[in-house]
Amino acid sequence: MSKKPSSSPPSLHKVIMVGSGGVGKSALTLQFMYDEFVEDYEPTKADSYRKKVVLDGEEVQIDILDTAGQEDYAAIRDNYFRSGEGFLCVFSITDDESFQATQEFREQILRVKNDENIPFLLVGNKCDLNDKRKVPLSECQARAQQWGGVPYVETSAKTRENVDKVFFDLMREIRSRKTEDSSKASGRAKERKKRKLKCTLL
Amino acid sequence: MAPLPLVTGISPKEGPPGTKIIIRGENLGTRANDLIAVEVCGGECSFEWQSKNKIIARTGINGQKGKGDVIVTTLSGGIGSSTVQFRTYTETIGPLKESAVWVEESPVQSLAWGRRTMATSGYHTVDDPLGLSMEGNDKKFPDDLREMFPENSGDLSRENFSPCWFLLENHHGTSFEDLRAGYAYLKRKVEGQKEGQLSFLKTHVGAVIDQLDTMMNLKKKMDNDGDVDIAKRVHNLQDTISKSIDSSHALFDDVLKRREKADNSRAALSVLNRYKFLFCLPTNIEKNASKNEFDIIVNDYARAKNLYGKSEIPLIQKVLAEADEIILEVRKELHKKIQEMPQGVEQQKRFVKSLINLEIQQIGTKQAEMLKITDPAWDAIASRAKYIEATFKRTYEEFQEKEKENLQKDTTKRDPPIRVLFCEEITEIASGQFPDLWRLGQSYFTGELRGVNEPKPGNFKQIILNAIERFCSYVRAAILPQNQKYSTVTAWSFSSSSQLNLFSTWLPTCLRHLRISYASLIRLDLPNEALDIVLKLIDELRLFCLTTILKKAIDKVKKLHEKESWELSVIEFPGATSLPAKLEELLTEALDEGQQMCLQLEVRENPLFDVPNSEGHREISKIIETILECFSTVLEELATERSDDEIQQLPKQIISGFPTNSLLPHSINLNEAKSTISSTITITWEHRLLCCLANAAYCNKIFINNNLSNLFVKYGYPVPKLALENSRSNVNMVFGNLLEMYVEHKADPLVSTIEPSMYIVSHFKWDGVEKFDNLSPYAHECLDNVVAVYSEIFAISPFLLRPILEQIIQTIAEELARLMVSVDDFNVNGKKQATLDIKMIRDVLRLYSNERAKQSFNEALDAIPKLTADENKNVETLLVSIKQRMKIQLMCLTVVNP
């Protein structure tokens, strides 16, 4: 990426929470950010969070965009998705509809990002409510497989189970994706540099 | 300091002004009070503190549009930072849209309010036409784009829009991939718009088909019916259409009504806003009155009067009338407050000014007639003066009570008496309160507090004088109850003399307090008459203080006799002891103290003794005389104290006297004396008597006239000549008495031994004298005795020789004359012997013989029958030889001025 190449500020990983309304995107985010579990449900419009975390011994910044699940806001999603570097696609294992909706989100993301290999995690939330499970585990895993082998993780924002894991796993993917890109881009960057030099000379 | 607040999360991250947002982060305040500000996009927010990690805020309307930081400020941590940004965008408020904030609608906008919605999307696109985040593009493109594309513009809405300019300006940092994605986005959007009509048909295909069907049916029916009553049908149709129009109007009317209502309330609000000041005036006046902010009331009221006073609108008049009513109350209250005491003079002045202002402004209203305060400043002065007097009185009575209480208790002598405390208190009150009163008066007369009426200078002066008079009379009553000449205050007399004595020692303190407050009064530039009242009191107190100091000295002088050490230390007058020096010391001390306390002049004081023969002079002179009288008494007492105990008590208190060789005047220390002279000699009564005689003579001749009057001159006192003269004569009298006593004491035994030793011892008879070759034993003895007395006196003071010896010798001569006259008969030798004896005694004692003594000697010689020339020659020869023999023994008597 050609954005500020300086190494001193910690690298920034932009994570976007997607999924139907009420599956627990905000709950996961708040649990991850502030270790708190919010019981009250208040539909999100678009929330922004950013903090420093230590990822495998390296200090990085995570920027979380918590989007609205409600269909009312579907129109503005495109805009949000474009800035995302990685996606947590959340559904509730107690709600089959939310699981079905993930298909739509996946497609929209791929369309906007125009990239099959965008860092992406399928997250089945509310795993503490296993007795009310509506989506069988096998079906979930099958879908993840079908999407080109994206990881599938079950979480609970209430018990904090796997909360850190999904964020950190996603960040790792974003990071490895970035290093890949930069090595690819380095060749091109040299070229560009030359050309740029010429331009300024002109 | 606690760590800085840090905002790490906001929910939501964008919204129009007035959006409620949840702010999360770290150190957002330890408690609700700690959080002092939340700023979003540079605009202040209202906020509610939830926890140190969470705040609920509502963005304000004055923040900038676009992205901006969320800054939390706490007391403990200071101004914080944020990692997330909030985006504020404008949202046009249509008539049907709810809004949390008041949206100003300009007339133009309100005319076109239906169309504004269309602009919204345009605005949005301009912001970010490619749908790319602007993040990271904060850096401006370095070159001037206007130079590069002089013909073009980067504004999307312009005709000469240049994509290059736009991209360079907004996306010069964006990656190629992103730009491609943006391009795809733009393309999709354009396609979406193109598809718009088609998709509309698609989505509403059912309705469209329905419409088509209906139209087909309609056509069929019309075909079937033929041309029957087409006009009627059309009419029906028209009716239906107009009905639908009506109902649609009805629908819209609702909206219009709401709008009208909104307009009305807006108009009402703006009226309220415009006249807010006026409508709030009554409440504000009341509020400010309760807060004592009378200046604000005056301002507000004046402003209201100016703005609306002449208005004829009934509503405004009503409100003004209401305000006037309240102002009336305020004036009443102010008037009360002005007279309230105690309070600071500045505050009082403020009240007075406010009241006068209100008074002037209210002239002409009917409320003004209801309360007329002619001269509030005068009322203020009067009440202040009254308060001062009351304070004096209260303090006076309080302290009197306290003293009564204390009397019953066992008071420790260390603490100053209550009176002194009173003096301190009342002078403090005076120096604290008078300036206030005076200042108030000053501002009254300089016109600062001038009301409608002219000031009354005479009365004010009287008030000041009265107050000062009061003050002085209370002080006088407490400190100088014996000087009480004014019946205004009941004297606070001393219940016992010991109390008075105890108090006397504190007089200088009182004087100091009084002087301090006097100084503060002087600084005020009070009229002389007022100052003179205090000055008089001070003068009285000074004199009283001085007399008290000197009276104390009297007591000390009375005890001087205990201090007599019999040390012969006066150089210029041998024989005088250190007693006069001690008197001098005492007087010096007293005079010095008195001079420092009372004579040294402070600002605006008169010398105490500038008028001759004033009361002060007489007083001082009297006391000095008493002192010296006491001293004389002391001298006399010392001499006459004849108790043997004293001698035993002081066995070692030796007087060495002046050794014969020490004619040189110098003082002899007792210790020295002890070591040089035999320590067995005790101070005999005779010694003491002689010392006292010497002291008396010394005082008479030198001490009083020189030392003491010098002392007075030195300390700036008038020399009490009369007192000194009187005391000299006193001392002289003492001297005479003592001398007589001593002479009697010495002469009696001496004289009375002459006759016995003449006759009794050896059955001597003047007619039976057998041999004539020497002095008779009695003559020897007589001379011996005289020499002994001489030596005793000389040892103490040579000055005393003459007065004492003359007396003694006179008695001796008289005795001899008596004896000779009474001799019946002399034989030849007897004649010779008697002549020899008398002549011998006469010659030897000639130096100390006065006229009477000489006369008596001659009488004695005349009583002896005449000698023949032969006999006479015989006697003369023997006389010469005897004189020669006794030369050394009698030498002392031949020195004229030892």
Tab-separated table of C-alpha atoms in Angstrom, chain B residues 569-879:
chain	number	residue	atom	x	y	z
B	569	SER	CA	30.781	56.222	97.635
B	570	VAL	CA	30.250	59.881	97.054
B	571	ILE	CA	33.462	61.304	95.803
B	572	GLU	CA	32.739	64.944	96.119
B	573	PHE	CA	31.338	64.645	99.563
B	574	PRO	CA	33.164	62.264	101.878
B	575	GLY	CA	30.883	60.649	104.354
B	576	ALA	CA	27.833	60.605	102.159
B	577	THR	CA	26.658	57.128	101.330
B	578	SER	CA	25.237	55.729	98.123
B	579	LEU	CA	21.739	56.454	99.323
B	580	PRO	CA	21.334	59.695	97.391
B	581	ALA	CA	22.671	57.944	94.314
B	582	LYS	CA	20.004	55.351	94.787
B	583	LEU	CA	17.408	58.020	95.020
B	584	GLU	CA	18.783	59.490	91.866
B	585	GLU	CA	18.628	56.120	90.229
B	586	LEU	CA	15.015	55.677	91.220
B	587	LEU	CA	14.121	59.093	89.993
B	588	THR	CA	16.020	58.582	86.790
B	589	GLU	CA	14.141	55.417	86.210
B	590	ALA	CA	10.798	57.003	86.905
B	591	LEU	CA	11.525	60.121	84.935
B	592	ASP	CA	12.859	58.137	82.049
B	593	GLU	CA	9.835	55.909	81.974
B	594	GLY	CA	7.572	58.889	82.289
B	595	GLN	CA	9.425	60.686	79.586
B	596	GLN	CA	9.172	57.809	77.205
B	597	MET	CA	5.569	57.099	77.928
B	598	CYS	CA	4.191	60.516	78.396
B	599	LEU	CA	6.534	63.284	77.424
B	600	GLN	CA	7.715	62.068	74.074
B	601	LEU	CA	5.390	63.646	71.645
B	602	GLU	CA	3.609	61.712	69.007
B	603	VAL	CA	1.813	63.128	66.036
B	604	ARG	CA	-0.334	66.096	66.878
B	605	GLU	CA	0.274	66.165	70.604
B	606	ASN	CA	1.167	69.084	72.735
B	607	PRO	CA	4.018	69.139	75.226
B	608	LEU	CA	2.638	68.318	78.607
B	609	PHE	CA	4.328	71.199	80.405
B	610	ASP	CA	4.255	73.996	77.924
B	611	VAL	CA	2.004	76.197	80.022
B	612	PRO	CA	3.708	77.354	83.231
B	613	ASN	CA	1.835	76.756	86.433
B	614	SER	CA	-0.527	74.405	84.716
B	615	GLU	CA	-2.189	71.598	86.501
B	616	GLY	CA	0.559	69.303	85.290
B	617	HIS	CA	3.221	71.466	86.819
B	618	ARG	CA	1.557	71.591	90.159
B	619	GLU	CA	0.883	67.915	90.134
B	620	ILE	CA	4.451	66.979	89.285
B	621	SER	CA	5.901	69.469	91.680
B	622	LYS	CA	3.736	68.101	94.428
B	623	ILE	CA	4.792	64.560	93.791
B	624	ILE	CA	8.443	65.439	93.571
B	625	GLU	CA	8.163	67.216	96.853
B	626	THR	CA	6.535	64.187	98.375
B	627	ILE	CA	9.296	62.025	97.056
B	628	LEU	CA	11.984	64.179	98.519
B	629	GLU	CA	10.101	64.526	101.758
B	630	CYS	CA	9.990	60.783	101.925
B	631	PHE	CA	13.660	60.727	101.342
B	632	SER	CA	14.276	63.079	104.222
B	633	THR	CA	12.162	60.885	106.386
B	634	VAL	CA	14.160	57.922	105.279
B	635	LEU	CA	17.366	59.688	106.197
B	636	GLU	CA	16.076	60.572	109.583
B	637	GLU	CA	14.729	57.118	110.199
B	638	LEU	CA	18.014	55.569	109.264
B	639	ALA	CA	19.828	57.754	111.712
B	640	THR	CA	17.479	57.210	114.555
B	641	GLU	CA	17.103	53.499	114.126
B	642	ARG	CA	18.888	52.652	117.256
B	643	SER	CA	17.989	49.097	117.741
B	644	ASP	CA	20.878	46.876	118.684
B	645	ASP	CA	19.401	44.154	116.567
B	646	GLU	CA	20.417	45.993	113.527
B	647	ILE	CA	23.986	45.992	114.520
B	648	GLN	CA	23.917	42.354	115.265
B	649	GLN	CA	22.211	41.663	112.060
B	650	LEU	CA	24.969	43.326	110.179
B	651	PRO	CA	28.064	42.358	112.112
B	652	LYS	CA	30.206	42.394	109.056
B	653	GLN	CA	28.752	45.534	107.612
B	654	ILE	CA	31.739	47.428	108.597
B	655	ILE	CA	32.407	50.964	108.140
B	656	SER	CA	35.970	51.694	107.820
B	657	GLY	CA	35.561	55.347	107.598
B	658	PHE	CA	38.130	57.510	106.115
B	659	PRO	CA	41.532	56.409	107.300
B	660	THR	CA	43.540	59.378	108.423
B	661	ASN	CA	45.787	59.143	105.476
B	662	SER	CA	42.938	59.097	103.044
B	663	LEU	CA	42.189	62.714	102.912
B	664	LEU	CA	42.215	62.334	99.245
B	665	PRO	CA	38.640	62.094	98.250
B	666	HIS	CA	37.952	58.677	96.955
B	667	SER	CA	35.357	56.109	97.584
B	668	ILE	CA	36.036	53.111	99.648
B	669	ASN	CA	34.384	49.969	98.954
B	670	LEU	CA	33.161	47.954	101.857
B	671	ASN	CA	35.074	44.869	100.928
B	672	GLU	CA	38.244	46.805	100.545
B	673	ALA	CA	37.627	48.349	103.877
B	674	LYS	CA	37.155	45.008	105.463
B	675	SER	CA	40.453	43.778	104.214
B	676	THR	CA	42.442	46.840	105.147
B	677	ILE	CA	41.006	47.727	108.498
B	678	SER	CA	40.393	45.509	111.457
B	679	SER	CA	37.197	43.641	110.913
B	680	THR	CA	36.085	43.873	114.484
B	681	ILE	CA	34.754	47.353	114.048
B	682	THR	CA	31.022	47.319	113.692
B	683	ILE	CA	28.820	50.003	112.365
B	684	THR	CA	27.828	51.790	115.411
B	685	TRP	CA	24.930	53.990	115.802
B	686	GLU	CA	27.251	56.959	115.873
B	687	HIS	CA	28.635	55.965	112.542
B	688	ARG	CA	25.265	55.737	111.010
B	689	LEU	CA	24.248	58.978	112.496
B	690	LEU	CA	27.276	60.615	111.053
B	691	CYS	CA	26.639	59.070	107.682
B	692	CYS	CA	23.171	60.382	107.736
B	693	LEU	CA	24.432	63.754	108.729
B	694	ALA	CA	26.829	63.661	105.865
B	695	ASN	CA	24.052	62.572	103.527
B	696	ALA	CA	21.807	65.343	104.695
B	697	ALA	CA	24.544	67.908	104.257
B	698	TYR	CA	25.406	66.470	100.857
B	699	CYS	CA	21.822	66.588	99.750
B	700	ASN	CA	21.396	70.084	100.951
B	701	LYS	CA	24.524	71.426	99.423
B	702	ILE	CA	25.030	69.540	96.229
B	703	PHE	CA	22.725	66.708	95.446
B	704	ILE	CA	19.347	68.352	95.237
B	705	ASN	CA	20.449	71.437	93.458
B	706	ASN	CA	22.823	69.843	91.041
B	707	ASN	CA	22.059	66.243	90.421
B	708	LEU	CA	18.323	66.318	90.711
B	709	SER	CA	17.661	69.481	88.823
B	710	ASN	CA	20.031	68.294	86.136
B	711	LEU	CA	18.002	65.175	85.984
B	712	PHE	CA	14.812	67.102	85.331
B	713	VAL	CA	16.464	69.190	82.703
B	714	LYS	CA	17.900	66.113	81.060
B	715	TYR	CA	14.572	64.399	80.747
B	716	GLY	CA	12.797	67.487	79.661
B	717	TYR	CA	10.739	68.077	82.733
B	718	PRO	CA	10.184	71.498	84.137
B	719	VAL	CA	12.472	71.908	87.131
B	720	PRO	CA	10.243	71.953	90.184
B	721	LYS	CA	12.215	74.699	91.875
B	722	LEU	CA	9.815	75.214	94.682
B	723	ALA	CA	9.751	71.526	95.473
B	724	LEU	CA	13.507	71.343	95.435
B	725	GLU	CA	13.859	74.356	97.669
B	726	ASN	CA	11.329	72.971	100.071
B	727	SER	CA	13.037	69.666	100.174
B	728	ARG	CA	16.357	71.349	100.751
B	729	SER	CA	15.009	73.065	103.742
B	730	ASN	CA	13.553	69.785	104.833
B	731	VAL	CA	16.868	68.094	104.562
B	732	ASN	CA	18.441	70.968	106.345
B	733	MET	CA	15.987	70.522	109.133
B	734	VAL	CA	16.794	66.875	109.315
B	735	PHE	CA	20.437	67.809	109.404
B	736	GLY	CA	19.830	70.171	112.284
B	737	ASN	CA	17.895	67.572	114.216
B	738	LEU	CA	20.489	64.932	113.683
B	739	LEU	CA	23.285	67.284	114.527
B	740	GLU	CA	21.638	68.239	117.731
B	741	MET	CA	21.135	64.622	118.532
B	742	TYR	CA	24.742	63.777	117.887
B	743	VAL	CA	26.125	66.741	119.684
B	744	GLU	CA	23.974	66.004	122.671
B	745	HIS	CA	25.046	62.430	122.574
B	746	LYS	CA	28.699	63.316	122.423
B	747	ALA	CA	28.866	66.509	124.414
B	748	ASP	CA	26.885	65.293	127.381
B	749	PRO	CA	29.262	62.578	128.445
B	750	LEU	CA	32.255	64.691	127.567
B	751	VAL	CA	31.163	67.738	129.458
B	752	SER	CA	29.788	65.860	132.375
B	753	THR	CA	33.141	64.135	132.984
B	754	ILE	CA	34.956	67.443	133.424
B	755	GLU	CA	33.618	68.307	136.850
B	756	PRO	CA	33.970	64.856	138.356
B	757	SER	CA	37.470	64.409	137.085
B	758	MET	CA	38.320	67.885	138.350
B	759	TYR	CA	37.208	67.273	141.883
B	760	ILE	CA	36.088	63.841	142.781
B	761	VAL	CA	38.856	61.671	141.542
B	762	SER	CA	41.709	62.999	143.665
B	763	HIS	CA	39.917	65.206	146.197
B	764	PHE	CA	41.181	68.098	144.293
B	765	LYS	CA	40.754	71.648	145.571
B	766	TRP	CA	41.708	74.790	143.765
B	767	ASP	CA	42.981	76.324	146.996
B	768	GLY	CA	45.150	73.357	147.812
B	769	VAL	CA	47.119	72.900	144.625
B	770	GLU	CA	50.586	71.806	145.537
B	771	LYS	CA	52.623	71.568	142.500
B	772	PHE	CA	52.376	73.250	139.195
B	773	ASP	CA	54.217	71.494	136.462
B	774	ASN	CA	51.665	69.972	134.103
B	775	LEU	CA	48.103	70.158	132.839
B	776	SER	CA	45.421	68.978	135.145
B	777	PRO	CA	44.081	65.505	134.443
B	778	TYR	CA	40.646	66.824	133.615
B	779	ALA	CA	42.061	69.077	130.941
B	780	HIS	CA	43.926	66.153	129.514
B	781	GLU	CA	40.867	64.041	129.527
B	782	CYS	CA	38.820	66.761	128.002
B	783	LEU	CA	41.253	67.232	125.190
B	784	ASP	CA	41.536	63.485	124.703
B	785	ASN	CA	37.794	63.209	124.424
B	786	VAL	CA	37.641	65.998	121.912
B	787	VAL	CA	40.292	64.328	119.842
B	788	ALA	CA	38.385	61.045	120.032
B	789	VAL	CA	35.227	62.691	118.789
B	790	TYR	CA	37.279	64.416	116.153
B	791	SER	CA	38.646	61.170	114.925
B	792	GLU	CA	35.235	59.565	114.905
B	793	ILE	CA	33.833	62.348	112.794
B	794	PHE	CA	36.846	62.618	110.635
B	795	ALA	CA	36.601	58.961	109.866
B	796	ILE	CA	33.211	59.544	108.353
B	797	SER	CA	33.266	63.001	106.933
B	798	PRO	CA	35.647	65.890	107.503
B	799	PHE	CA	32.890	68.203	106.453
B	800	LEU	CA	31.049	67.499	109.610
B	801	LEU	CA	33.949	68.438	111.909
B	802	ARG	CA	33.229	72.063	112.180
B	803	PRO	CA	29.518	72.044	112.809
B	804	ILE	CA	29.790	69.274	115.365
B	805	LEU	CA	32.950	70.286	117.119
B	806	GLU	CA	31.902	73.904	117.380
B	807	GLN	CA	28.820	72.829	119.249
B	808	ILE	CA	30.732	70.504	121.486
B	809	ILE	CA	33.466	72.975	122.178
B	810	GLN	CA	30.936	75.632	122.978
B	811	THR	CA	29.444	73.383	125.636
B	812	ILE	CA	32.900	72.619	126.964
B	813	ALA	CA	33.731	76.293	127.191
B	814	GLU	CA	30.476	77.061	128.888
B	815	GLU	CA	31.028	74.245	131.343
B	816	LEU	CA	34.533	75.436	132.116
B	817	ALA	CA	33.292	78.964	132.610
B	818	ARG	CA	30.604	77.690	134.935
B	819	LEU	CA	33.136	75.624	136.883
B	820	MET	CA	35.650	78.436	137.206
B	821	VAL	CA	33.061	80.899	138.272
B	822	SER	CA	31.883	78.558	140.955
B	823	VAL	CA	35.350	78.023	142.435
B	824	ASP	CA	35.457	79.689	145.856
B	825	ASP	CA	39.105	80.255	146.297
B	826	PHE	CA	42.420	79.648	144.515
B	827	ASN	CA	45.870	79.397	146.025
B	828	VAL	CA	48.816	80.606	143.969
B	829	ASN	CA	49.449	77.322	142.305
B	830	GLY	CA	45.735	76.835	141.860
B	831	LYS	CA	45.534	80.135	140.060
B	832	LYS	CA	48.399	79.215	137.844
B	833	GLN	CA	47.065	75.753	137.231
B	834	ALA	CA	43.607	76.945	136.313
B	835	THR	CA	44.982	79.583	133.983
B	836	LEU	CA	47.194	77.037	132.357
B	837	ASP	CA	44.364	74.555	131.883
B	838	ILE	CA	41.906	77.009	130.446
B	839	LYS	CA	44.428	78.630	128.234
B	840	MET	CA	45.641	75.312	127.008
B	841	ILE	CA	42.128	74.140	126.184
B	842	ARG	CA	41.242	77.467	124.634
B	843	ASP	CA	44.324	77.578	122.484
B	844	VAL	CA	44.048	74.030	121.322
B	845	LEU	CA	40.419	74.306	120.474
B	846	ARG	CA	40.638	77.766	119.030
B	847	LEU	CA	40.169	76.604	115.502
B	848	TYR	CA	36.775	75.145	116.283
B	849	SER	CA	35.618	77.751	118.726
B	850	ASN	CA	32.852	80.032	117.812
B	851	GLU	CA	32.297	83.416	119.321
B	852	ARG	CA	30.322	82.125	122.198
B	853	ALA	CA	32.926	79.524	123.033
B	854	LYS	CA	35.648	82.167	122.972
B	855	GLN	CA	33.573	84.361	125.171
B	856	SER	CA	33.002	81.518	127.610
B	857	PHE	CA	36.711	80.810	127.720
B	858	ASN	CA	37.364	84.398	128.540
B	859	GLU	CA	34.684	84.290	131.204
B	860	ALA	CA	36.456	81.278	132.708
B	861	LEU	CA	39.785	83.091	132.677
B	862	ASP	CA	38.220	86.160	134.186
B	863	ALA	CA	36.889	84.083	137.039
B	864	ILE	CA	40.432	83.183	138.027
B	865	PRO	CA	42.071	85.777	140.241
B	866	LYS	CA	44.668	87.872	138.472
B	867	LEU	CA	48.147	86.472	138.223
B	868	THR	CA	51.222	88.469	138.758
B	869	ALA	CA	53.431	89.068	135.813
B	870	ASP	CA	55.887	86.589	137.151
B	871	GLU	CA	53.291	83.988	137.615
B	872	ASN	CA	51.937	84.755	134.275
B	873	LYS	CA	55.320	84.282	132.654
B	874	ASN	CA	55.703	81.041	134.500
B	875	VAL	CA	52.376	79.832	133.131
B	876	GLU	CA	53.205	80.912	129.556
B	877	THR	CA	56.508	79.058	129.605
B	878	LEU	CA	54.916	75.918	130.826
B	879	LEU	CA	52.130	76.296	128.309
